[in-house]
XYZ file of C-alpha atoms in Angstrom:
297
model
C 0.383 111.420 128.953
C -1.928 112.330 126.250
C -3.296 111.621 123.320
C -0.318 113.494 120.699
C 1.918 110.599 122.606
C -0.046 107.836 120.688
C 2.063 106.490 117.973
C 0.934 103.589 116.093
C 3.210 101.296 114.689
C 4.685 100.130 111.287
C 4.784 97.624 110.027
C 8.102 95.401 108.964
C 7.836 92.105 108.588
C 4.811 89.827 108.374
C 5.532 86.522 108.448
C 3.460 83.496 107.662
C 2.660 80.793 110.027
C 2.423 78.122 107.163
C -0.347 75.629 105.500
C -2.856 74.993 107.269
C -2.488 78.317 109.305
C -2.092 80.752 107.538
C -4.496 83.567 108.137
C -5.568 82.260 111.267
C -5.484 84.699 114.660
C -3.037 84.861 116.333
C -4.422 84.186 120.024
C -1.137 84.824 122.134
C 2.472 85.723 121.836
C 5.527 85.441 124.627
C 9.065 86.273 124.530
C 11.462 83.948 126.234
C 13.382 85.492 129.429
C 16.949 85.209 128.372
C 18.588 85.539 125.237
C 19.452 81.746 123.335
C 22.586 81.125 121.459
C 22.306 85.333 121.533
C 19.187 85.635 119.412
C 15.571 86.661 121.440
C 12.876 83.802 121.118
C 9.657 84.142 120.662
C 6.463 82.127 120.723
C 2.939 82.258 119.492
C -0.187 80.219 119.347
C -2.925 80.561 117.250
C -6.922 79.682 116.862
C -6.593 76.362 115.417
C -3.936 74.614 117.876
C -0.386 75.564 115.900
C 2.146 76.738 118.601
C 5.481 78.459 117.128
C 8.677 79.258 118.119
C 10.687 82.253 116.193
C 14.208 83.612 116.787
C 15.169 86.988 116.120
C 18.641 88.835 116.078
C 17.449 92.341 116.947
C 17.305 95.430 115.436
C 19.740 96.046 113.031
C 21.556 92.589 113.442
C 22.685 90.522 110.724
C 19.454 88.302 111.842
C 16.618 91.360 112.062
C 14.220 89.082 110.785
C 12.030 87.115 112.433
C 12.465 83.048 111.032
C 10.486 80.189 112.504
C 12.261 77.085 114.554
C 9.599 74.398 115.696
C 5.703 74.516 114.508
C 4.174 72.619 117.054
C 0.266 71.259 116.253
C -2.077 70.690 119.163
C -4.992 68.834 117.020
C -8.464 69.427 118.709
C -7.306 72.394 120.935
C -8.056 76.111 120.230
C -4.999 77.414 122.005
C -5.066 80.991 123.298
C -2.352 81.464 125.724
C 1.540 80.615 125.689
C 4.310 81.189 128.403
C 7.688 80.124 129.047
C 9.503 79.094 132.301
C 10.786 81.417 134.556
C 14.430 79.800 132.873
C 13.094 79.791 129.635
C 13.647 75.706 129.278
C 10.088 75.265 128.332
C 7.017 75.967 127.071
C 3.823 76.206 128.874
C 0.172 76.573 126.443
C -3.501 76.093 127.154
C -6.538 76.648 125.424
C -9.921 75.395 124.862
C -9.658 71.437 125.753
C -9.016 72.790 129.844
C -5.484 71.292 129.590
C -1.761 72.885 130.090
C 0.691 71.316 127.870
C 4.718 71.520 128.723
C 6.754 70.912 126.101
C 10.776 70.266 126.574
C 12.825 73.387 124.310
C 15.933 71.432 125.179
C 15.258 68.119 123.748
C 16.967 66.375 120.735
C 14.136 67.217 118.227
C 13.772 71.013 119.426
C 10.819 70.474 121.154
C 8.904 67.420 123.119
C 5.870 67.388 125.297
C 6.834 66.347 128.439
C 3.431 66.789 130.645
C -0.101 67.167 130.331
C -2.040 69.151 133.304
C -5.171 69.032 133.650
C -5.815 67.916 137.721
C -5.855 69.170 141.097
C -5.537 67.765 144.725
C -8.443 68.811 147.088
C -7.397 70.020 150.908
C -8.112 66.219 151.636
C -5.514 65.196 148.569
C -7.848 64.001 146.635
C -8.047 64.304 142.796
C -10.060 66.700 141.488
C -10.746 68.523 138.113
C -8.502 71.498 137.659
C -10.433 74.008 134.674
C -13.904 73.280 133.300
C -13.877 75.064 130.736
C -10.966 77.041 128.241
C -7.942 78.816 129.918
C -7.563 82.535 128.921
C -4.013 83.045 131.127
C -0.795 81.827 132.452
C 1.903 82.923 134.610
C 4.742 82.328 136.732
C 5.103 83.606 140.062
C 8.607 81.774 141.244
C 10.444 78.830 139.201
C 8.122 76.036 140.581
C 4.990 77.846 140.699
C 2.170 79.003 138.065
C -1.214 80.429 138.030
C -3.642 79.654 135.738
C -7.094 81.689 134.730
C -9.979 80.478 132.280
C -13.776 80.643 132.091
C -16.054 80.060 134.530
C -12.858 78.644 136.713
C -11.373 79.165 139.809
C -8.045 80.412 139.180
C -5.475 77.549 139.643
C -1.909 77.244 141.643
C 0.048 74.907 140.491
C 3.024 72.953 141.568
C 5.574 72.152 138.725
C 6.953 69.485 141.522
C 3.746 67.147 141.454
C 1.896 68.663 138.151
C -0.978 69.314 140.345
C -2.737 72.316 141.535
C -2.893 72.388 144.714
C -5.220 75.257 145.340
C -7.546 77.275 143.734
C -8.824 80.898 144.319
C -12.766 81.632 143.882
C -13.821 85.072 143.175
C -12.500 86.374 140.275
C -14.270 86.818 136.624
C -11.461 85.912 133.670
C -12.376 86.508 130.334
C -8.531 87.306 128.570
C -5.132 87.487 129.622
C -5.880 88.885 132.341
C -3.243 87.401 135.144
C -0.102 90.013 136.504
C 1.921 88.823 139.440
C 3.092 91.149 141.652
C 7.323 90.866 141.858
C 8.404 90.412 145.332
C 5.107 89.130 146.797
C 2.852 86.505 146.614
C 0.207 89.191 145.102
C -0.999 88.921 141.544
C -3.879 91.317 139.623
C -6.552 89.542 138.109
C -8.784 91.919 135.461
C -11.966 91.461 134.245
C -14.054 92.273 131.137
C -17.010 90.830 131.955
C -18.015 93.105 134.788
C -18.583 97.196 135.523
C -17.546 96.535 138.941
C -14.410 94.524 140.458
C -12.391 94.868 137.266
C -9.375 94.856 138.425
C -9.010 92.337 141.355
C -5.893 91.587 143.793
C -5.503 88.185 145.243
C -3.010 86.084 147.453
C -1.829 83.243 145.465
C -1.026 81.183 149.153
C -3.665 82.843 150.970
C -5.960 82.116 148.783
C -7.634 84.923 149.386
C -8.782 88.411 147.723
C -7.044 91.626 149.521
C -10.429 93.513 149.071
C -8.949 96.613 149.982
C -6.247 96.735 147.527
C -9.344 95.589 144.619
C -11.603 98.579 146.177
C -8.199 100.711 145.099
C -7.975 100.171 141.907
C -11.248 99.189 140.639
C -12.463 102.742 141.657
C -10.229 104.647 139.288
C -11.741 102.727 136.316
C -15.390 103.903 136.981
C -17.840 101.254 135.367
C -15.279 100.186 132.171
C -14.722 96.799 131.737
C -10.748 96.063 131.820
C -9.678 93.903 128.965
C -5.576 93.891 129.730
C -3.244 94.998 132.766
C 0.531 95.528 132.885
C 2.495 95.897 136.103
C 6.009 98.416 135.547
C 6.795 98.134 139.418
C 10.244 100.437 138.002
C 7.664 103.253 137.826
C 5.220 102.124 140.076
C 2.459 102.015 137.547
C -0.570 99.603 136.596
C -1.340 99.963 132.592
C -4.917 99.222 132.421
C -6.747 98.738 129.228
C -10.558 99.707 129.262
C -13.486 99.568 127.086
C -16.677 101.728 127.050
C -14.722 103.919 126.325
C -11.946 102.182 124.849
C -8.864 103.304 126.265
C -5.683 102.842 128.544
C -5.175 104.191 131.954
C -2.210 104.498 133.736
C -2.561 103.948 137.333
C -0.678 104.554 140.426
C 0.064 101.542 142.756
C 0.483 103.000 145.871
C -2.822 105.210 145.646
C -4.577 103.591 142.553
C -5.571 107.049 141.149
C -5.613 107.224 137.240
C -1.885 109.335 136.495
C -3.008 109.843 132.618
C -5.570 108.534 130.261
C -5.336 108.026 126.349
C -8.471 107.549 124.575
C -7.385 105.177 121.174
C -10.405 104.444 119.089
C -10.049 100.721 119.034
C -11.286 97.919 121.531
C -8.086 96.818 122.922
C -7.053 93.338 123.348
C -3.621 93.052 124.680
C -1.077 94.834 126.850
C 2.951 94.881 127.272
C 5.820 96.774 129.187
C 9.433 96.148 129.626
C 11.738 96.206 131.967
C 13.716 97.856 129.329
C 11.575 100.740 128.448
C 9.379 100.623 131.725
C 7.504 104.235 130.515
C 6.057 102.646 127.660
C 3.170 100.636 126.704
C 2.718 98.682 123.583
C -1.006 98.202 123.071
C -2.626 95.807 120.507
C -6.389 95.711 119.547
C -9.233 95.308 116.635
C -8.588 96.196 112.600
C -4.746 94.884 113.235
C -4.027 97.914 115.400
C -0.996 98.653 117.223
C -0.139 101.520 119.359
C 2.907 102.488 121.178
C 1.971 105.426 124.365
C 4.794 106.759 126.485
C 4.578 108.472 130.104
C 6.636 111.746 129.639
């Protein structure tokens, strides 16, 4: 991979999120897992609490445009992070006000918030604070399990049975979207741009425990740069790291965690995401509304 396989992207459609939104960031994006009444959907989240959901037909469909279903407010929350069930029934946000949200897809009205999470259950099962402070990242690591990241936090494991977490793992530095579960395994990469050392970070999410080894691995191929974004392809057996100082992404082996290929981009990069699709290619957003699309040949 190098740097004449950079392509940045055009745009096609820009779509606004509506009054009082409009021109706001837009903090987080996820697509749902399976395909509803054969459209994709989509949701986003933005600065000032508005969570959206979007269908879209596909390319060259009679529906290849993207048009809006349910605008969702969340007053008093700056949300940053959205992510859908592992069956894609609902949806999961979080932000700055330490709370998860799970709102129904399938209700009557389109969409109805179901649950509020916000506590966890001590080894004693007692009640305890979950987050103390705004939740960068979300994900799924079986249908009744989620982990949780956010500042200054141990990261959370939850239990969609009781709504609780029910352990928490201490160790890690999250400053982004910065969770990646490992398929097949109760693994999960953690990355961090707050440090020049441990920046990316494997954990246990039962053990509760760092595999130090593994973190050793992979830190070591990215030198002192802070890691703003990770994506796992385990079809290729590759970790897509995003860096800064410089800014750019490196692809990594996961067996060995050497760097495979390295593309310098220009930009601070914010965001990361693969397919199972297209697993050799990366789709990379960052600063000045930049897009870029790399591809391991």
């Amino acid at each position: 991979c190098s740097s004449d396989l950079t392509k940045t992207m055009k745009q096609v459609q820009r779509t606004p999120m509506g009054i009082p939104f409009d021109g706001l960031p837009s903090t987080g994006v996820a697509w749902a897992p399976s395909l509803v009444n054969g459209q994709y959907r989509i949701a986003n989240t933005n600065s000032q609490g508005g969570i959206f959901t979007w269908s879209w037909g596909g390319p060259g469909s009679a529906a290849d445009a993207l048009e809006r279903q349910l605008r969702i407010p969340e007053e008093k929350n700056d949300t940053t992070v959205c992510e859908f069930s592992l069956d894609g029934k609902h949806l999961f946000t979080a932000g700055s006000d330490r709370s998860i949200r799970m709102y129904d897809l399938e209700a009557a009205k389109g969409a109805e918030l179901v649950n509020i999470l916000n506590k966890g259950v001590d080894d004693d099962g007692n009640s305890r604070p979950a987050h103390s402070n705004r939740i960068f990242s979300l994900k799924f690591v079986s249908p009744t399990t989620f982990i949780s990241a956010g500042w200054q936090s141990p990261i959370q494991v939850w239990d969609m049975r009781t709504s609780k977490a029910v352990r928490q793992i201490t160790g890690a530095f999250p400053a982004s979207d910065c969770l990646e579960p490992i398929p097949g395994s109760t693994r999960f990469f953690c990355c961090s741009a707050q440090k020049p050392s441990n920046q990316i970070q494997v954990f246990d999410y039962v053990q509760c425990r760092e595999i130090v080894e593994e973190s050793d691995k992979f830190s070591l191929a990215c030198d002192k740069s802070p890691v703003t974004a990770i994506s796992y392809r385990p079809e290729i057996e590759s970790l897509w790291a995003a860096s800064s100082k410089p800014d750019q992404i490196v692809q990594l082996c996961v067996k060995t965690g050497v760097a495979k290929n390295t593309v310098p981009c220009g930009v601070q990069l914010m965001t990361l995401a693969t397919s199972a699709a297209e697993p050799t290619k990366v789709y990379a957003s960052g600063m000045k509304e930049t897009c870029y699309v790399i591809e391991q040949q």
